[in-house]
JSON list of C-alpha atoms and ligand atoms in Angstrom, two decimals:
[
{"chain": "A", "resi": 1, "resn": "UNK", "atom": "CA", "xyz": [-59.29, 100.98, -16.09]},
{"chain": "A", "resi": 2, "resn": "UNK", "atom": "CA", "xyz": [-58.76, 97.06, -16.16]},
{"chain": "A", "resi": 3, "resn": "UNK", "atom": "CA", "xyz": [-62.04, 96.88, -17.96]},
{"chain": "A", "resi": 4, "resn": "UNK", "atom": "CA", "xyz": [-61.20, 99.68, -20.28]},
{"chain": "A", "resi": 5, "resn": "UNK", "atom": "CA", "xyz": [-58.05, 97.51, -21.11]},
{"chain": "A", "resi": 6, "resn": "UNK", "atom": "CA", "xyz": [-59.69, 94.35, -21.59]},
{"chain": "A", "resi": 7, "resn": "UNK", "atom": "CA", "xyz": [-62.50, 95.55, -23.65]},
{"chain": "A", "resi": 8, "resn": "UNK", "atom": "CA", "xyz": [-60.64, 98.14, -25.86]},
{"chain": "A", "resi": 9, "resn": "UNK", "atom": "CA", "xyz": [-63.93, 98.99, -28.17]},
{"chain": "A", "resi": 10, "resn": "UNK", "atom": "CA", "xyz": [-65.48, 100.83, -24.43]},
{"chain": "A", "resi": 11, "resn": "UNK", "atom": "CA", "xyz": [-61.41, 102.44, -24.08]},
{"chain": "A", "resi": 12, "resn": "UNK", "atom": "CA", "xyz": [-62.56, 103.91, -27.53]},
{"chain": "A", "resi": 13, "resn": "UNK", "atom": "CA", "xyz": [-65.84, 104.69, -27.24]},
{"chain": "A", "resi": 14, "resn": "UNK", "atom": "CA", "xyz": [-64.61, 107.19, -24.63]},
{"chain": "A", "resi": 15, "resn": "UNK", "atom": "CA", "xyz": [-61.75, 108.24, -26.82]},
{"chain": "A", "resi": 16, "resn": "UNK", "atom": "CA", "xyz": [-64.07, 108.95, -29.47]},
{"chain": "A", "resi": 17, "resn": "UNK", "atom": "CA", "xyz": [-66.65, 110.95, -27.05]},
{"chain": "A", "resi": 18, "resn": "UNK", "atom": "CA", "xyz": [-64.47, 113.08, -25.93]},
{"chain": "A", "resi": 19, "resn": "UNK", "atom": "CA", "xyz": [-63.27, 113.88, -29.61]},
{"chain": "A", "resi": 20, "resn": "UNK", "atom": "CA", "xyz": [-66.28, 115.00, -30.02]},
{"chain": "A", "resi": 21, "resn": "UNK", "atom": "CA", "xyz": [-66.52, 117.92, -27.35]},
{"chain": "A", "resi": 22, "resn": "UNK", "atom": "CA", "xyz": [-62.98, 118.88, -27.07]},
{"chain": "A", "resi": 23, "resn": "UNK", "atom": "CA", "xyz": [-60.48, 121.05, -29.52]},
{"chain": "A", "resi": 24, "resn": "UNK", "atom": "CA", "xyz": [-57.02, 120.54, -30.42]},
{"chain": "A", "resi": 25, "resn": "UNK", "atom": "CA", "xyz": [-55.07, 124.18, -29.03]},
{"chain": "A", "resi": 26, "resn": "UNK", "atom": "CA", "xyz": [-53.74, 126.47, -32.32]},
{"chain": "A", "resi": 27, "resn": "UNK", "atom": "CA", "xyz": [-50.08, 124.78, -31.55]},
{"chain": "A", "resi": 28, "resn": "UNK", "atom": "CA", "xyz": [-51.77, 121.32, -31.89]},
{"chain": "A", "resi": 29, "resn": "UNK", "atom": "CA", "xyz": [-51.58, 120.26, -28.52]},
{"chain": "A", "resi": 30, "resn": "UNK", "atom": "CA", "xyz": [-54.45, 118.37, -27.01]},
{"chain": "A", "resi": 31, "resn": "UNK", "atom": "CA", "xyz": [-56.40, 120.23, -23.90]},
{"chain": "A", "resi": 32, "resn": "UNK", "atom": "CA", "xyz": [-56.95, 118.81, -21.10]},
{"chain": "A", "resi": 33, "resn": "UNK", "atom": "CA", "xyz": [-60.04, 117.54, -20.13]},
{"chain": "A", "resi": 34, "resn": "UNK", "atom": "CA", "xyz": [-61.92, 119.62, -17.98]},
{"chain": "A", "resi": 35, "resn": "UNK", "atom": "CA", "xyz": [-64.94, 119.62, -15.28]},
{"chain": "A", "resi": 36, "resn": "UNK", "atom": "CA", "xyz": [-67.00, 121.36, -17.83]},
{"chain": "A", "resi": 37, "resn": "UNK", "atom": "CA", "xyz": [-66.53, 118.96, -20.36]},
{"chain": "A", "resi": 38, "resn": "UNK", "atom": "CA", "xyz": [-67.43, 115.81, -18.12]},
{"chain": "A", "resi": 39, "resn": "UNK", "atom": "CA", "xyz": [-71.43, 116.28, -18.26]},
{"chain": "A", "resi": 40, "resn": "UNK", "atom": "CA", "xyz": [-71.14, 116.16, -21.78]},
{"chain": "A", "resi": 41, "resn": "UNK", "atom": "CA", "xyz": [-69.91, 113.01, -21.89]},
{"chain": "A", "resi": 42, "resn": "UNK", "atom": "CA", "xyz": [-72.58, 110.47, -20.56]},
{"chain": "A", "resi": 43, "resn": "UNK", "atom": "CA", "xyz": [-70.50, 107.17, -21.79]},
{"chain": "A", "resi": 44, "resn": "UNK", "atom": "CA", "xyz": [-67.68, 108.05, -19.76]},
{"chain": "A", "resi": 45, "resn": "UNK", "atom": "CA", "xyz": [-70.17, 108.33, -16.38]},
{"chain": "A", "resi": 46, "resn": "UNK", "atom": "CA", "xyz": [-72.06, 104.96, -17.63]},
{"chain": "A", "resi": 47, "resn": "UNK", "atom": "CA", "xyz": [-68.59, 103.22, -17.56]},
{"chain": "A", "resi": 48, "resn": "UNK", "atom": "CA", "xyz": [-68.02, 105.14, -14.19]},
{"chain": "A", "resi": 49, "resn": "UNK", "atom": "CA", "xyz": [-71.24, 103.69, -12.89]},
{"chain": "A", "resi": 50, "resn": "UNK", "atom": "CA", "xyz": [-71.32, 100.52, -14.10]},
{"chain": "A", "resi": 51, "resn": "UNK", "atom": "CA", "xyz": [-67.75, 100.27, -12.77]},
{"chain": "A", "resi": 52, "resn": "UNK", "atom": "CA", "xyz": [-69.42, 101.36, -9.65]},
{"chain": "A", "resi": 53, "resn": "UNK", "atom": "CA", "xyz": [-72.20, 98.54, -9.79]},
{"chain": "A", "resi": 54, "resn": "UNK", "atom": "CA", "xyz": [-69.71, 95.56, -10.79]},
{"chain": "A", "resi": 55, "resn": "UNK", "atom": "CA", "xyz": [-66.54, 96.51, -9.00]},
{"chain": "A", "resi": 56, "resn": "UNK", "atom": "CA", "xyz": [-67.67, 98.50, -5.45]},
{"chain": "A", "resi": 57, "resn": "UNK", "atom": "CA", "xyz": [-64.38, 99.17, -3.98]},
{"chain": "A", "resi": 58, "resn": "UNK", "atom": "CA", "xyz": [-66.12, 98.63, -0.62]},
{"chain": "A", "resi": 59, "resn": "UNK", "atom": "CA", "xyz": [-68.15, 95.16, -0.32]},
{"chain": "A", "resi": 60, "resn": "UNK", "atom": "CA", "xyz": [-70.11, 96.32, 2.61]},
{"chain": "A", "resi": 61, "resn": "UNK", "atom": "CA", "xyz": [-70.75, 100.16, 4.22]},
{"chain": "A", "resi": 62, "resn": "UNK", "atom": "CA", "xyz": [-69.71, 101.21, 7.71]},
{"chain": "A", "resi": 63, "resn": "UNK", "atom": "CA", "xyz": [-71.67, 99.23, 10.33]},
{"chain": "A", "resi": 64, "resn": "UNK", "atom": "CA", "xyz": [-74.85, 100.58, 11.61]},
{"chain": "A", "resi": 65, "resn": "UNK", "atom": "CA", "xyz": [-76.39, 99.87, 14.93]},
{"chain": "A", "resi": 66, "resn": "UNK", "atom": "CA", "xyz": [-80.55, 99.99, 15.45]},
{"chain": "A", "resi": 67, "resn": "UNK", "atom": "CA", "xyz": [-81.71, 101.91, 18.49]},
{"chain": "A", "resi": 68, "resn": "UNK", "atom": "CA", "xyz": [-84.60, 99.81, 19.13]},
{"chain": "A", "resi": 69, "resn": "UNK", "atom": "CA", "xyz": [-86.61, 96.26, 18.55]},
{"chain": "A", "resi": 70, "resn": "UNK", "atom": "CA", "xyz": [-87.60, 96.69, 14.10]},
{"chain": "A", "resi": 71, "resn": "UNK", "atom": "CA", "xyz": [-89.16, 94.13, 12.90]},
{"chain": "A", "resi": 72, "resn": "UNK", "atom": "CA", "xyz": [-88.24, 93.68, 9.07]},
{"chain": "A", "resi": 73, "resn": "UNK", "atom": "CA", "xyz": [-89.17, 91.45, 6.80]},
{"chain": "A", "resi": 74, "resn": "UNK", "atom": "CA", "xyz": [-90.22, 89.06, 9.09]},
{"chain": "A", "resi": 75, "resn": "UNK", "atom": "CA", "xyz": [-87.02, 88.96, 11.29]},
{"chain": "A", "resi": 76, "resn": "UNK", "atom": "CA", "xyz": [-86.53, 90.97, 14.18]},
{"chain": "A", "resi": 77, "resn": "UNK", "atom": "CA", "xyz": [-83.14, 93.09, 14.97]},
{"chain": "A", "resi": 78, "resn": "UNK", "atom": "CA", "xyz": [-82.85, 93.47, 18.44]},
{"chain": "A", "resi": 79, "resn": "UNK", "atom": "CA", "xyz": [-82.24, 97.01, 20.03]},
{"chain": "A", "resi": 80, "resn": "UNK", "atom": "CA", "xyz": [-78.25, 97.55, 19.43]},
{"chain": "A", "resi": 81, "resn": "UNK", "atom": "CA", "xyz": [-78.08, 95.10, 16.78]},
{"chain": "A", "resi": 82, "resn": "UNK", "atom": "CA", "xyz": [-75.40, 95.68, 14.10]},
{"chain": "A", "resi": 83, "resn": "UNK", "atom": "CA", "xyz": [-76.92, 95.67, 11.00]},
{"chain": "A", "resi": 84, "resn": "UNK", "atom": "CA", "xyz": [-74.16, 95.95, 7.49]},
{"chain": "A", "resi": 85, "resn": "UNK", "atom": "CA", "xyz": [-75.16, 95.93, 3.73]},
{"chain": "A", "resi": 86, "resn": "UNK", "atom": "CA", "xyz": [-74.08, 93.45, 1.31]},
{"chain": "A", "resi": 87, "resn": "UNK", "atom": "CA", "xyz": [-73.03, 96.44, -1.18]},
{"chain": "A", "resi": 88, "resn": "UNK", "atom": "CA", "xyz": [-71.42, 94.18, -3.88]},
{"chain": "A", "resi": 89, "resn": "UNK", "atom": "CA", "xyz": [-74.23, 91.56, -3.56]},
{"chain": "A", "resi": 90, "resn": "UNK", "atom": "CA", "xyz": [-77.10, 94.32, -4.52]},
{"chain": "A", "resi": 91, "resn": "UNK", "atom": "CA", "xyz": [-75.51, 95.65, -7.32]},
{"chain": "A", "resi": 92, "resn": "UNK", "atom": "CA", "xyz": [-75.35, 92.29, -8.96]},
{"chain": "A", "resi": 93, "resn": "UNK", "atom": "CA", "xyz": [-78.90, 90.90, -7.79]},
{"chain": "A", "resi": 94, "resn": "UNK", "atom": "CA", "xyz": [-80.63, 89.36, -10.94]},
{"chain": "A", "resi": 95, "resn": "UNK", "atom": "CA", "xyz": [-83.62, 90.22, -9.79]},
{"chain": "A", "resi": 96, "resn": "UNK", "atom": "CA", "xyz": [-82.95, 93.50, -10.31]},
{"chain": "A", "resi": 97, "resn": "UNK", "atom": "CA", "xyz": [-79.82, 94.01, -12.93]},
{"chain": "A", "resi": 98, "resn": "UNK", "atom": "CA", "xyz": [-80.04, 91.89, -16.40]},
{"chain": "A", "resi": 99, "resn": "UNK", "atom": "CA", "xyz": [-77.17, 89.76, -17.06]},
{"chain": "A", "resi": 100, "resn": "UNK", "atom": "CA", "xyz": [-75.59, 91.08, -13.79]},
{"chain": "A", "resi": 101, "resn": "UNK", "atom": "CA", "xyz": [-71.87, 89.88, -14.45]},
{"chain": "A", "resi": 102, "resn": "UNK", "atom": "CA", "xyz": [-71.24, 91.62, -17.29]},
{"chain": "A", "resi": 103, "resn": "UNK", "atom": "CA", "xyz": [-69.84, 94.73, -17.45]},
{"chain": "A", "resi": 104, "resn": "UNK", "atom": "CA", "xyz": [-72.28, 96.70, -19.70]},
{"chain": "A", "resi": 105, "resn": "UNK", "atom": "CA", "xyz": [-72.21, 100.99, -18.97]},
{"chain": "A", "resi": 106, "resn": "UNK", "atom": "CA", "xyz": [-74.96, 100.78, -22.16]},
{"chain": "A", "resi": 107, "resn": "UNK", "atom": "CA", "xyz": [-77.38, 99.58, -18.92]},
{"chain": "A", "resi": 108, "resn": "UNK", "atom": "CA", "xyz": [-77.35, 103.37, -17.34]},
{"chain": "A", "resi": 109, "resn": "UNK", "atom": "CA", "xyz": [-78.27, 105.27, -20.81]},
{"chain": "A", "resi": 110, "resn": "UNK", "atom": "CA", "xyz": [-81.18, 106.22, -22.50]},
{"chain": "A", "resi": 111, "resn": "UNK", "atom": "CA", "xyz": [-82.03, 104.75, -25.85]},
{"chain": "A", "resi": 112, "resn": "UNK", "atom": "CA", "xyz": [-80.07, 106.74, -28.35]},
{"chain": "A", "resi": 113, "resn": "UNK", "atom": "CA", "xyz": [-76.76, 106.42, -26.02]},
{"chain": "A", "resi": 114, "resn": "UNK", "atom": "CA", "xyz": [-77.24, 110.54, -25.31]},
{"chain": "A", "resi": 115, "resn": "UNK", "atom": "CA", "xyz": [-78.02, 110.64, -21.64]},
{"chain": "A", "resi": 116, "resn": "UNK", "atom": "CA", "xyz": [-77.09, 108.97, -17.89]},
{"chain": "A", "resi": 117, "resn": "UNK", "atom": "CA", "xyz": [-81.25, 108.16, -17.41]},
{"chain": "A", "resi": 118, "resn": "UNK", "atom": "CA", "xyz": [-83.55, 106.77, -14.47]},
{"chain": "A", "resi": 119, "resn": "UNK", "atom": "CA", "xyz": [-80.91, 106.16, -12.22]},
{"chain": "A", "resi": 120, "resn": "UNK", "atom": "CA", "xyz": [-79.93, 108.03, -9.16]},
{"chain": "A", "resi": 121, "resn": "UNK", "atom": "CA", "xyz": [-76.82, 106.81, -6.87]},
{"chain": "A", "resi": 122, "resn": "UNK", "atom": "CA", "xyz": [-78.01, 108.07, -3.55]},
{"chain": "A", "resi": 123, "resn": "UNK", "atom": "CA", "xyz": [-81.00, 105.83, -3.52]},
{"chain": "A", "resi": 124, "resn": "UNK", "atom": "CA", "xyz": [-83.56, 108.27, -2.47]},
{"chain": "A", "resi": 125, "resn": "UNK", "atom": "CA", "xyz": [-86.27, 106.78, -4.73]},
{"chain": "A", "resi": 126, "resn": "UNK", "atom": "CA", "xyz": [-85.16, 103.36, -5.10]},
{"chain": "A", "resi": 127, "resn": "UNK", "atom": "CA", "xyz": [-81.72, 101.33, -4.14]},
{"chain": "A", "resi": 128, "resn": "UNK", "atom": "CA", "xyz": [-80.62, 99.04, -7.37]},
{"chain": "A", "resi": 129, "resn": "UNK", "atom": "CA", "xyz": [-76.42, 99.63, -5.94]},
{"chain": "A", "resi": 130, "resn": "UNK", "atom": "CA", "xyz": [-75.42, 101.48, -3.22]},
{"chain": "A", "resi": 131, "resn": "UNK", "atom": "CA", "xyz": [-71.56, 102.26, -3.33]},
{"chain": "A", "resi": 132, "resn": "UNK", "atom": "CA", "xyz": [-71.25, 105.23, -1.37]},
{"chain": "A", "resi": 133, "resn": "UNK", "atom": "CA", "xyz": [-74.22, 104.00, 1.52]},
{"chain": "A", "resi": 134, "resn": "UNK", "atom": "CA", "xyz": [-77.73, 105.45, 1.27]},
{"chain": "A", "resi": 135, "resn": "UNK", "atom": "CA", "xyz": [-80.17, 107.52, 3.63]},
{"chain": "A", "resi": 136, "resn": "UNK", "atom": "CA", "xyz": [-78.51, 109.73, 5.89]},
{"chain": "A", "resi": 137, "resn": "UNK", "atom": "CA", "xyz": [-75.05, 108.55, 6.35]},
{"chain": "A", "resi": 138, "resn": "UNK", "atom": "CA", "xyz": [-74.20, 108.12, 2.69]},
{"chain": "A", "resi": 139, "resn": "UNK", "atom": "CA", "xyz": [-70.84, 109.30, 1.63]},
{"chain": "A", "resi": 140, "resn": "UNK", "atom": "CA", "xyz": [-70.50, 112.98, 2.23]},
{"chain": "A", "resi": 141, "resn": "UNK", "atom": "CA", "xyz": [-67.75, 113.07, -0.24]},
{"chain": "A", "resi": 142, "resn": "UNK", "atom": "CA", "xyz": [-70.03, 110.67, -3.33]},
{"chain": "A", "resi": 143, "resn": "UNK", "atom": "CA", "xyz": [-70.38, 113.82, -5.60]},
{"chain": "A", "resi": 144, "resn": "UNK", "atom": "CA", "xyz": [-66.44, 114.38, -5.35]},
{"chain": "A", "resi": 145, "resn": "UNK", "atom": "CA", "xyz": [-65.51, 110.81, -5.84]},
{"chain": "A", "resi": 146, "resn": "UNK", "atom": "CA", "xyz": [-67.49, 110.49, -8.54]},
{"chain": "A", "resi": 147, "resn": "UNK", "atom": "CA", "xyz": [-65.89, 113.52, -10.59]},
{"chain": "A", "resi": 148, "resn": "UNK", "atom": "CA", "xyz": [-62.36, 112.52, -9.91]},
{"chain": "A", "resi": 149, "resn": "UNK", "atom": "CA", "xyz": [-63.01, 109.06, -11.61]},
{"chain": "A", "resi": 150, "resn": "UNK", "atom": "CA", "xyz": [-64.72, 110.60, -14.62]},
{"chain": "A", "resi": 151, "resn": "UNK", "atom": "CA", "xyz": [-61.88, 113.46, -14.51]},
{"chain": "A", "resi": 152, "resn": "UNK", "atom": "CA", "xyz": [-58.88, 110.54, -14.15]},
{"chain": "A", "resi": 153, "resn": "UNK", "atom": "CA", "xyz": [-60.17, 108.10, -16.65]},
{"chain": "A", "resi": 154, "resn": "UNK", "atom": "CA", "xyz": [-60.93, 110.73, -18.93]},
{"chain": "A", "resi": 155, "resn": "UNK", "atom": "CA", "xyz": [-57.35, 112.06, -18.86]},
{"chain": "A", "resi": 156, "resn": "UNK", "atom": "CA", "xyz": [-55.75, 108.98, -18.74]},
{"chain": "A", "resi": 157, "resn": "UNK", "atom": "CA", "xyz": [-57.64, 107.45, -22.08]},
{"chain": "A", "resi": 158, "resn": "UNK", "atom": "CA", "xyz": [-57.60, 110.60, -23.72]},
{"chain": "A", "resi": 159, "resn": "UNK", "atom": "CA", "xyz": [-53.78, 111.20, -23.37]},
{"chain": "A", "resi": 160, "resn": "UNK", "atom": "CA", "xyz": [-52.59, 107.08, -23.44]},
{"chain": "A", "resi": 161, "resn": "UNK", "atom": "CA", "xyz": [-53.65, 104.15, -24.97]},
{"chain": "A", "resi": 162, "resn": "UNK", "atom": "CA", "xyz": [-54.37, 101.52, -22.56]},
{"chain": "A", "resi": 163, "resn": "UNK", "atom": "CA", "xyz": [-53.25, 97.79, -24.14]},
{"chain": "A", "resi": 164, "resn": "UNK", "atom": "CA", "xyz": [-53.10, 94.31, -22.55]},
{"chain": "A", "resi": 165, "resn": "UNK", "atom": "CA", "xyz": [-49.13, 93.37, -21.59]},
{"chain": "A", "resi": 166, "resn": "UNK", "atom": "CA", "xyz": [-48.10, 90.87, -24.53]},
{"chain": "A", "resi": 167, "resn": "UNK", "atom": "CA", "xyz": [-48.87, 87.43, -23.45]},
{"chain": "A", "resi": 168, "resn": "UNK", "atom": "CA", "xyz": [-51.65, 88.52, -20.65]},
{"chain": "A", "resi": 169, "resn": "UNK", "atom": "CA", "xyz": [-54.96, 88.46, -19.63]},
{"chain": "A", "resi": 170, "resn": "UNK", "atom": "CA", "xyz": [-56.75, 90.77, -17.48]},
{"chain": "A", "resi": 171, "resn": "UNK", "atom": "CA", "xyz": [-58.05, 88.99, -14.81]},
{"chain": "A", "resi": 172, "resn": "UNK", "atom": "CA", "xyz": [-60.72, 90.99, -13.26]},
{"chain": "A", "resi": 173, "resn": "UNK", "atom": "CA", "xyz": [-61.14, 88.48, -10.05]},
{"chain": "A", "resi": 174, "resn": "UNK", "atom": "CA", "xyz": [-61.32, 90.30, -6.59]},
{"chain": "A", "resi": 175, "resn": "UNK", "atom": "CA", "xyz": [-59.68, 89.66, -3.37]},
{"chain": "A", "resi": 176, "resn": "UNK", "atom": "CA", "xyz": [-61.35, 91.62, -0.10]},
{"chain": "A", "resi": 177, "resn": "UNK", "atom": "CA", "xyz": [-58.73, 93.10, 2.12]},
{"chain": "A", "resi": 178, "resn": "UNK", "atom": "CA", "xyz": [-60.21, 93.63, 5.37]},
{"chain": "A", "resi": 179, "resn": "UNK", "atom": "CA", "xyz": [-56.90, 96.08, 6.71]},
{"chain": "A", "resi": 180, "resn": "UNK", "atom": "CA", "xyz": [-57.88, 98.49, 4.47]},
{"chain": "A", "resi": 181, "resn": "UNK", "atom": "CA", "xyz": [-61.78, 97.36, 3.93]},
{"chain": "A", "resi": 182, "resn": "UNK", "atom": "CA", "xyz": [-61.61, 97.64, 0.31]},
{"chain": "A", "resi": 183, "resn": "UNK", "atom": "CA", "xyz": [-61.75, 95.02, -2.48]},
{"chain": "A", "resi": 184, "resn": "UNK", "atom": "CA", "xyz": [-58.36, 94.69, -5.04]},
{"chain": "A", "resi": 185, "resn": "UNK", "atom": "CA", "xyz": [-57.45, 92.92, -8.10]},
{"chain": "A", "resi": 186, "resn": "UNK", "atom": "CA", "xyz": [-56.59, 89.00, -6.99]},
{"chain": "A", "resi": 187, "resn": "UNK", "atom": "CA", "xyz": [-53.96, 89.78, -10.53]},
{"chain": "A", "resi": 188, "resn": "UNK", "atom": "CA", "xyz": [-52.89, 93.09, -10.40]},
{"chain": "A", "resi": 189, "resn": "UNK", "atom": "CA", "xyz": [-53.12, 94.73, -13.62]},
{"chain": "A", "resi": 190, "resn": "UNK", "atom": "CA", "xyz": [-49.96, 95.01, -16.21]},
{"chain": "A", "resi": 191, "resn": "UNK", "atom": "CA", "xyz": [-50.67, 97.12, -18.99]},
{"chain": "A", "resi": 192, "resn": "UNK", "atom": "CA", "xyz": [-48.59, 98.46, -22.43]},
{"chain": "A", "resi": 193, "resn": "UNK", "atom": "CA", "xyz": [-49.38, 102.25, -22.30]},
{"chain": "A", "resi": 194, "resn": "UNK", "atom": "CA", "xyz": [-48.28, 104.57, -25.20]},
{"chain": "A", "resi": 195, "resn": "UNK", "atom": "CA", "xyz": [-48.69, 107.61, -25.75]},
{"chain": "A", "resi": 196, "resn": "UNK", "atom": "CA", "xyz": [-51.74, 108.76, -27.95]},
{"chain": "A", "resi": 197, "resn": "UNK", "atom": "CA", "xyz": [-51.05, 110.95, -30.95]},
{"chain": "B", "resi": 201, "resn": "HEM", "atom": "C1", "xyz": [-65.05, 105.79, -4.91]},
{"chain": "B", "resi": 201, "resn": "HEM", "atom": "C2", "xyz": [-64.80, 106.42, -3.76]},
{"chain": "B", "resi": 201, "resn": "HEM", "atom": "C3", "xyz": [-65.61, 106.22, -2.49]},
{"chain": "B", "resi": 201, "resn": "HEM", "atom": "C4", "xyz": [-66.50, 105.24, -2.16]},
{"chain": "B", "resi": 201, "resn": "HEM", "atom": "C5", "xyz": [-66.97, 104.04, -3.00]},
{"chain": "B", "resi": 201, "resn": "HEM", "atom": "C6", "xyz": [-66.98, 105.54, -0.81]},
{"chain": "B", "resi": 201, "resn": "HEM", "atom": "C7", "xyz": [-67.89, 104.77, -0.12]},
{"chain": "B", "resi": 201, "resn": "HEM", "atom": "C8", "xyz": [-68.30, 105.03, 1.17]},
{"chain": "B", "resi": 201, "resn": "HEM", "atom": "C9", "xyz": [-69.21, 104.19, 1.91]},
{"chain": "B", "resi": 201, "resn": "HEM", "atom": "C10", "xyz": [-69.83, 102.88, 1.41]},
{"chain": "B", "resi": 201, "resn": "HEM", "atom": "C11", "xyz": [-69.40, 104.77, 3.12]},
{"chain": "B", "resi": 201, "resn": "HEM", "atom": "C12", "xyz": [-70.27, 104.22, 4.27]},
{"chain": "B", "resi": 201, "resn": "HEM", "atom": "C13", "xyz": [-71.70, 104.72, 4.15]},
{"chain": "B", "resi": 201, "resn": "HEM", "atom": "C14", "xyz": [-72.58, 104.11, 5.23]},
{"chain": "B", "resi": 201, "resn": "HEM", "atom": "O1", "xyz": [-72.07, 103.72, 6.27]},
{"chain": "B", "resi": 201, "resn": "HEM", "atom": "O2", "xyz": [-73.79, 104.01, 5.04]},
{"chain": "B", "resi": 201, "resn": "HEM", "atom": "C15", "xyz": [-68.61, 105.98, 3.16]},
{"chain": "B", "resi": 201, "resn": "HEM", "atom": "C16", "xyz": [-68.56, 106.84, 4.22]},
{"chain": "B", "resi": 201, "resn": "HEM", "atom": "C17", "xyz": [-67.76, 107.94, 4.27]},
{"chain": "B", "resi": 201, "resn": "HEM", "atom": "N1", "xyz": [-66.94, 108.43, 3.27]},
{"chain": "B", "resi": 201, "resn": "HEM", "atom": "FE1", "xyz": [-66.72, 107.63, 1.42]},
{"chain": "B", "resi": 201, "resn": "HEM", "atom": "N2", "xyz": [-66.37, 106.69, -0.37]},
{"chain": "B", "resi": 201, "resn": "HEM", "atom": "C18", "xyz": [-65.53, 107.14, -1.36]},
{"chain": "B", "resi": 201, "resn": "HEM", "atom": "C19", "xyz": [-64.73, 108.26, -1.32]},
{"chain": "B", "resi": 201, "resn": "HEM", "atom": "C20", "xyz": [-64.64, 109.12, -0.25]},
{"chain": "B", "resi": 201, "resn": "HEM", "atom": "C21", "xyz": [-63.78, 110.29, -0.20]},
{"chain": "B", "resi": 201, "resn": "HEM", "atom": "C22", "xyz": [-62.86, 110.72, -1.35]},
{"chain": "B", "resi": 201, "resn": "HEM", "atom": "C23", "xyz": [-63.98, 110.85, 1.02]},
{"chain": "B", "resi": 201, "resn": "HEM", "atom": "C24", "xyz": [-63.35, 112.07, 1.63]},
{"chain": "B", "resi": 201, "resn": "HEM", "atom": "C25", "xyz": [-62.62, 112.95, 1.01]},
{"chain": "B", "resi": 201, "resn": "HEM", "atom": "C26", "xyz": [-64.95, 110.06, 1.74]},
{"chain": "B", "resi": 201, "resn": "HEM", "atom": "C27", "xyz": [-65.42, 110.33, 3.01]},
{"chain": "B", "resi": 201, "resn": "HEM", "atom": "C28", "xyz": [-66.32, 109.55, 3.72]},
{"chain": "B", "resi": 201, "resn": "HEM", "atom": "C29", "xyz": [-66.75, 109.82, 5.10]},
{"chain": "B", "resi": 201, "resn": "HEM", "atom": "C30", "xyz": [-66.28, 110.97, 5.99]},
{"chain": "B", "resi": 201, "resn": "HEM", "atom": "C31", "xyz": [-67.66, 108.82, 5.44]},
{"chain": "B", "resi": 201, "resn": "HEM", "atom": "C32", "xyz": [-68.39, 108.62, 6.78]},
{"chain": "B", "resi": 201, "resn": "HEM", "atom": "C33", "xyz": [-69.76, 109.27, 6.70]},
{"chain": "B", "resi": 201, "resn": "HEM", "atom": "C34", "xyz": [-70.60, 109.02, 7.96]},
{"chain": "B", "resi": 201, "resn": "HEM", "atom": "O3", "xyz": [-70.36, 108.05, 8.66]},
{"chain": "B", "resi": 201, "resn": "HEM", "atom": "O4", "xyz": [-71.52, 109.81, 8.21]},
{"chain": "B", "resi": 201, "resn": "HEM", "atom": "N3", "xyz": [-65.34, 109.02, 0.94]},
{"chain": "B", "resi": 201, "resn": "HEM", "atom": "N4", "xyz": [-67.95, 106.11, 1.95]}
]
C-alpha cells in the first residue's frame, strides 16, 4: 500500500483494471471484488509480487540445520550446522533483477502487460526471491497469503483513494524487528483516504 500511495499512476493502474472486469450492481453500488475476479487481473498480482521481491516481510526464513558434512560451493557446513537465507538480499541481487531498487510490478508481465509470465514463487525451477522459503519446507500457507493481499489491496483501492498526508513523504525505509521477525516501515505510513465515487 505505501507504494501504491507514493506512486499514485500504479494505485490507478489497478483502479482502472479492475474497471475493466467488474460491474456496477442495478442500484449503482460497486461489487465487491471477488476471488474470481483476481486471476483476471495480472497488474494487481505483479504489484503483489514485486511487493513481494522489494519489501519481504521476513528478511531471512526459519533456520535450517544440515544432517551431515555438504560441501557447497567450495565451503563446507559441518553436520548440524545452521544454515539461514538472506531472503531480502536475493530478491534484490543485480545479478539477477535489473535495476533491483526500484519498485517496477511491469518486471513479472509478459510483453503486452496481459499475463503474470516465467516466474514461479516456489522456486521449483529456479530461485530469483524466495518469500515464503523454497523446497520442502516452504510456506504451507504461500497460496493463501498470496490471495488475501491481492483480495485486500484490491478492495481497499477499489473502494478508497489512497493519497500522501499534506506535507509528507512516504518513506519506504525498513527497520527489522527481531521480536516479531518481520521487517516494518522505519516511518510508519500516514495517508488521506477518501472515499471513491
Ligand atoms: C505474506 C505472508 C507470509 C509470508 C511472507 C510467509 C513466509 C514464510 C517463510 C519465509 C517461512 C519459512 C520457510 C522456510 O523455513 O524455509 C514460513 C513458514 C511457515 N509459514 Fe508462512 N508466510 C506468510 C503467511 C503465512 C500464513 C498466513 C500462515 C498460516 C495461516 C503461515 C504459516 C506458516 C507455517 C506453519 C510455516 C512453517 C512451515 C514449516 O516449517 O514446515 N504463513 N512462512
Amino acid at each position: 500500500m505505501a507504494n501504491l500511495v507514493k506512486y499514485p499512476h500504479m494505485q490507478q493502474r489497478i483502479v482502472d483494471e479492475i474497471t475493466r472486469v467488474m460491474t456496477v450492481s442495478n442500484k449503482g453500488e460497486k461489487e465487491e471484488v471477488q476471488e474470481e475476479d483476481l486471476e483476471k487481473l495480472p497488474y494487481l498480482k505483479a504489484v503483489v509480487l514485486e511487493s513481494l521481491r522489494r519489501h519481504p516481510p521476513g528478511h531471512f526464513v526459519l533456520p535450517h540445520t544440515v544432517t551431515e558434512d555438504v560441501a557447497f560451493n567450495g565451503y563446507m557446513v559441518p553436520k548440524n550446522g545452521l544454515v539461514n537465507f538472506m531472503v531480502a538480499e536475493i530478491g534484490r541481487d543485480p545479478k539477477v533483477w535489473e535495476d533491483p531498487m526500484t519498485f517496477k510490478p511491469e518486471r513479472f508481465l509478459n510483453e503486452d502487460g496481459s499475463r503474470v509470465e516465467g516466474f514461479d514463487i516456489t522456486g521449483s525451477k529456479e530461485i530469483k526471491m524466495m518469500p515464503f522459503g523454497a523446497g520442502r519446507r516452504i510456506c504451507p500457507a504461500y497460496n493463501w497469503a498470496i490471495f488475501h493481499l491481492e483480495y485486500f489491496v484490491a478492495n481497499l483501492v477499489w473502494n478508497f483513494d489512497w493519497k500522501v498526508s499534506n506535507g509528507c513523504d512516504v518513506d519506504l525505509s525498513e527497520k527489522l524487528e527481531f521480536t516479531f521477525e518481520a521487517t516494518l516501515m522505519k516511518t510508519p505510513l500516514e495517508t488521506h483516504i477518501s472515499h471513491r465515487i
